[in-house]
Coordinates of C-alpha atoms in Angstrom, one line a residue:
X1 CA 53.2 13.4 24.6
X2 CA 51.1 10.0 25.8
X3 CA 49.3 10.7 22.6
X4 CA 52.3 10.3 20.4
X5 CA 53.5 7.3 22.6
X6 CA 49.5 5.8 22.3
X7 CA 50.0 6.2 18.1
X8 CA 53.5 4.7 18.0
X9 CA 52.1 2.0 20.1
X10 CA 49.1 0.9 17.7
X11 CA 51.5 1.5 14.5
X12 CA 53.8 -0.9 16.2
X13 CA 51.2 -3.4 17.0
X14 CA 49.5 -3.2 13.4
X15 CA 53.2 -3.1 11.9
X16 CA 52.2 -0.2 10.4
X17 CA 50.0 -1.5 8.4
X18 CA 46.1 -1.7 7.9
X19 CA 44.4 -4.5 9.9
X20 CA 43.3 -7.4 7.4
X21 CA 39.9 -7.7 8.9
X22 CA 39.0 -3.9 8.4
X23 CA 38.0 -4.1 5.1
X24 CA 35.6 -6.8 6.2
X25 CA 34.4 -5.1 9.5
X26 CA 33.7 -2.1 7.3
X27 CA 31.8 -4.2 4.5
X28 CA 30.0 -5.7 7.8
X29 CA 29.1 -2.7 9.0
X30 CA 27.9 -1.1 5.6
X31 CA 25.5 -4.0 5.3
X32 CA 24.4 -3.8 8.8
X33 CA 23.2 0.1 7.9
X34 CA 21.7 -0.7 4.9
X35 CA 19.8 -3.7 6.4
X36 CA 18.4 -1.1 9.3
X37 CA 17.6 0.8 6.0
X38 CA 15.7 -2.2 4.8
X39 CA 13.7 -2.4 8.1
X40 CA 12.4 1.3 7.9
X41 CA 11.6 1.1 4.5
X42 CA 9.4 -2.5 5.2
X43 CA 8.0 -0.6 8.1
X44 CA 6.5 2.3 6.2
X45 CA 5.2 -0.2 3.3
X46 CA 3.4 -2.5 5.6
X47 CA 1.7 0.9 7.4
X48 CA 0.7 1.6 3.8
X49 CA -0.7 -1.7 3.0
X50 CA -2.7 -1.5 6.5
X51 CA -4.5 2.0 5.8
X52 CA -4.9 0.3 2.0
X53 CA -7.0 -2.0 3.8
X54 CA -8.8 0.0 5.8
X55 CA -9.8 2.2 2.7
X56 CA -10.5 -0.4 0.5
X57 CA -12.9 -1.8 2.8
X58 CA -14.9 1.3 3.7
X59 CA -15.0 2.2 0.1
X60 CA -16.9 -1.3 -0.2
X61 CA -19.0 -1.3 2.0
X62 CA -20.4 2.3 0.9
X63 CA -20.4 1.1 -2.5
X64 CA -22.5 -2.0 -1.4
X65 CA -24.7 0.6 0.6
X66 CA -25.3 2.6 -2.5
X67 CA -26.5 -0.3 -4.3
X68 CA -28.8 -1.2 -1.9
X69 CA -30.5 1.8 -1.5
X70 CA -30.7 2.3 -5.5
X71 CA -32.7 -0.9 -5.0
X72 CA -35.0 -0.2 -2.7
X73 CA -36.0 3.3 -4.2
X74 CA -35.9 1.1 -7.3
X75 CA -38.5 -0.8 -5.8
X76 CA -40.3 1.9 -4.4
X77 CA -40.5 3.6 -7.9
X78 CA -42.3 0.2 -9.3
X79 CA -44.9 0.1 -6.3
X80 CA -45.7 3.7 -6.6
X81 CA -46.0 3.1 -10.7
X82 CA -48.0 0.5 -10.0
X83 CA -50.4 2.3 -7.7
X84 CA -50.8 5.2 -9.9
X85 CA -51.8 2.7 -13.0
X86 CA -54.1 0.7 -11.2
X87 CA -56.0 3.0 -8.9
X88 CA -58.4 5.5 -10.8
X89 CA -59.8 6.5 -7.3
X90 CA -57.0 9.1 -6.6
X91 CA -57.2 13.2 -7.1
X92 CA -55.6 14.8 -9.7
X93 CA -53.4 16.4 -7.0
X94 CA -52.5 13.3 -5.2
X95 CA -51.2 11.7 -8.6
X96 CA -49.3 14.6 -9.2
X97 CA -47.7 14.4 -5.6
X98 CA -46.6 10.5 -6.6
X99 CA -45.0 11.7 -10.0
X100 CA -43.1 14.3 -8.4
X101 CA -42.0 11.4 -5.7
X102 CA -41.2 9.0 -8.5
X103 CA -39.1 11.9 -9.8
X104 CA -37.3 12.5 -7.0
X105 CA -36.4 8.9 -6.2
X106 CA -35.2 8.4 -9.7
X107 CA -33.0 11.5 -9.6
X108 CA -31.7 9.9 -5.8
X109 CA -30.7 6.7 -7.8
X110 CA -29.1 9.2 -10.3
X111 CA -26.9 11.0 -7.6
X112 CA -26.3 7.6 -5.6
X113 CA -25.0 5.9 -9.1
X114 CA -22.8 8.9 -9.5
X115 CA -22.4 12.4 -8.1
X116 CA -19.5 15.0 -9.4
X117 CA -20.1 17.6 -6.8
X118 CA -19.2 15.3 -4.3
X119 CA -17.3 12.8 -5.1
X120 CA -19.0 10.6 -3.7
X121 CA -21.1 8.3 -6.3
X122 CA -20.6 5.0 -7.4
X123 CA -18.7 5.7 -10.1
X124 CA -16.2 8.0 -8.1
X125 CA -16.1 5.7 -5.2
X126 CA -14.9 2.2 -7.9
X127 CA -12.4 4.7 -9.4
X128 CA -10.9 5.8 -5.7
X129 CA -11.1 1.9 -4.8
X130 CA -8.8 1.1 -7.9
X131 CA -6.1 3.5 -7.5
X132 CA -6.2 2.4 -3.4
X133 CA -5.6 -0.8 -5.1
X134 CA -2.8 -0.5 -7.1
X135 CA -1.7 1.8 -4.1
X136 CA -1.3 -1.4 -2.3
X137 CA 0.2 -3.6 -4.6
X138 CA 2.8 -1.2 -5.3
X139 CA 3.2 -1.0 -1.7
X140 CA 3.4 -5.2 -1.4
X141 CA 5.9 -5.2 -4.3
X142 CA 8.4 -3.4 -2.6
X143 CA 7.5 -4.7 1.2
X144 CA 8.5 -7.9 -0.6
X145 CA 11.8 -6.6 -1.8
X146 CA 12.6 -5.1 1.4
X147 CA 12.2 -8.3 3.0
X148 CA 14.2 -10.5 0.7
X149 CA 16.7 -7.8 0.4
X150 CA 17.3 -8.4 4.7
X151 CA 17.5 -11.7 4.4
X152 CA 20.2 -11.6 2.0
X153 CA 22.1 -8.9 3.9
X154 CA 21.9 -10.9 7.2
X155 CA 23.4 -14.4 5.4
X156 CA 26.0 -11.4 3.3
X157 CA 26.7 -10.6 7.5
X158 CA 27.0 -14.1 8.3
X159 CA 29.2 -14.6 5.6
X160 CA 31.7 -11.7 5.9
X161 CA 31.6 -12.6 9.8
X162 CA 33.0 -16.4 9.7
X163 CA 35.4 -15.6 7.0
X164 CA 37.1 -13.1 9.7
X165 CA 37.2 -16.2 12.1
X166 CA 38.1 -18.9 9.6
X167 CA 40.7 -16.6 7.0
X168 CA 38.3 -18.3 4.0
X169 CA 38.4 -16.3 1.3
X170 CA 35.3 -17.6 -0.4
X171 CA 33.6 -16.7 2.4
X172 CA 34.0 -13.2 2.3
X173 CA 33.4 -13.3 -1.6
X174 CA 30.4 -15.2 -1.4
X175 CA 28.9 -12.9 1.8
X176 CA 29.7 -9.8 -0.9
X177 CA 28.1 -11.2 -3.7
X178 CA 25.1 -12.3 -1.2
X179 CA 25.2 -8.6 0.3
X180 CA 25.6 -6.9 -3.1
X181 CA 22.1 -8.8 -4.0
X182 CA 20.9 -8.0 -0.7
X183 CA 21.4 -4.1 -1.1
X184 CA 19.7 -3.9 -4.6
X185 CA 16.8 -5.8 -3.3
X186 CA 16.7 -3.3 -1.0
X187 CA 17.3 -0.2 -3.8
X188 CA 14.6 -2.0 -5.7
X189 CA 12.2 -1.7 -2.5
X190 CA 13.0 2.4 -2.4
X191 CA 12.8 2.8 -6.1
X192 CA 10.5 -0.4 -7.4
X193 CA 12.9 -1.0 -10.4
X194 CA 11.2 -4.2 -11.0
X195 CA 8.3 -6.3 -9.4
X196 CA 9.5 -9.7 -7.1

């Protein structure tokens, strides 16, 4: 019975009608999720430009490490080429030991420049450094789009808000047309439709 009484009540209060301001509390609040939306999604990106980082700089400094040690066996090589030239005192043995160094080193360089078994060369290491890269500008492209994407959902909120207060239409126009830009800043940051 009170529940009847408590319906008849708010139908009597509203006229029976729909409140004028729901359509804007509900356009409020569908911007408020998809701005929550936008903050996740920003979160994740910035996490992923962070390891990008991280990777990108290890993968430097082994490839920097590679190249120094390809010049020090590199240097190596030449001394021991030079000592076998020059010095006619040694065994037949003993200049058979430095070729088979020589060798060795030059197959290291070989392995350090690039290695398939491991993954692990040079030239693996540049091409894992590019597509950590790209990785991370992909992942700043749509951080960026997030972020412009919540500040044109908070000025849509804004907007929407005062024109509940003020009863100005062009308020609650403009705060749509602010939001709608605001939400496809924010698709764009899910889906990367196009680079900001």
């Amino acid at each position: 019975m009170e529940a009847e009484k408590t319906s008849e009540e708010i139908i009597k209060t509203g006229g029976g009608e729909k409140s004028p301001h729901a359509i804007k509390a509900l356009t409020i609040s569908l911007f408020a999720l998809v701005l929550s939306l936008a903050g996740l999604g920003g979160g994740e990106e910035l996490k992923i430009m962070a390891s990008s980082n991280i990777i990108e700089s290890n993968y430097q400094t082994i490839s920097e490490f590679r190249s120094l040690r390809q010049s020090l066996l590199q240097d190596s090589i030449e001394q021991m080429e030079i000592s076998l030239w020059k010095s006619s005192s040694l065994t037949l043995d003993e200049k058979n030991n430095l070729e088979k160094i020589i060798a060795s080193k030059k197959k290291e360089i070989q392995r350090l420049e690039s290695n398939a078994d491991k993954q692990d060369g040079k030239i693996e290491l540049e091409l894992k450094l590019s597509k950590i890269q790209h990785e991370k500008k992909q992942a700043q492209s749509k951080n960026k789009s997030f972020e412009y994407g919540e500040a044109l959902l908070q000025i849509a909120i804004i907007l929407v808000s005062t024109s509940i207060i003020s009863s100005i239409a062009g308020l609650m126009l403009g705060g749509v047309l602010v939001g709608a830009f605001g939400m496809l800043a924010v698709l764009n940051g899910f889906l990367l439709f196009f680079i900001i």
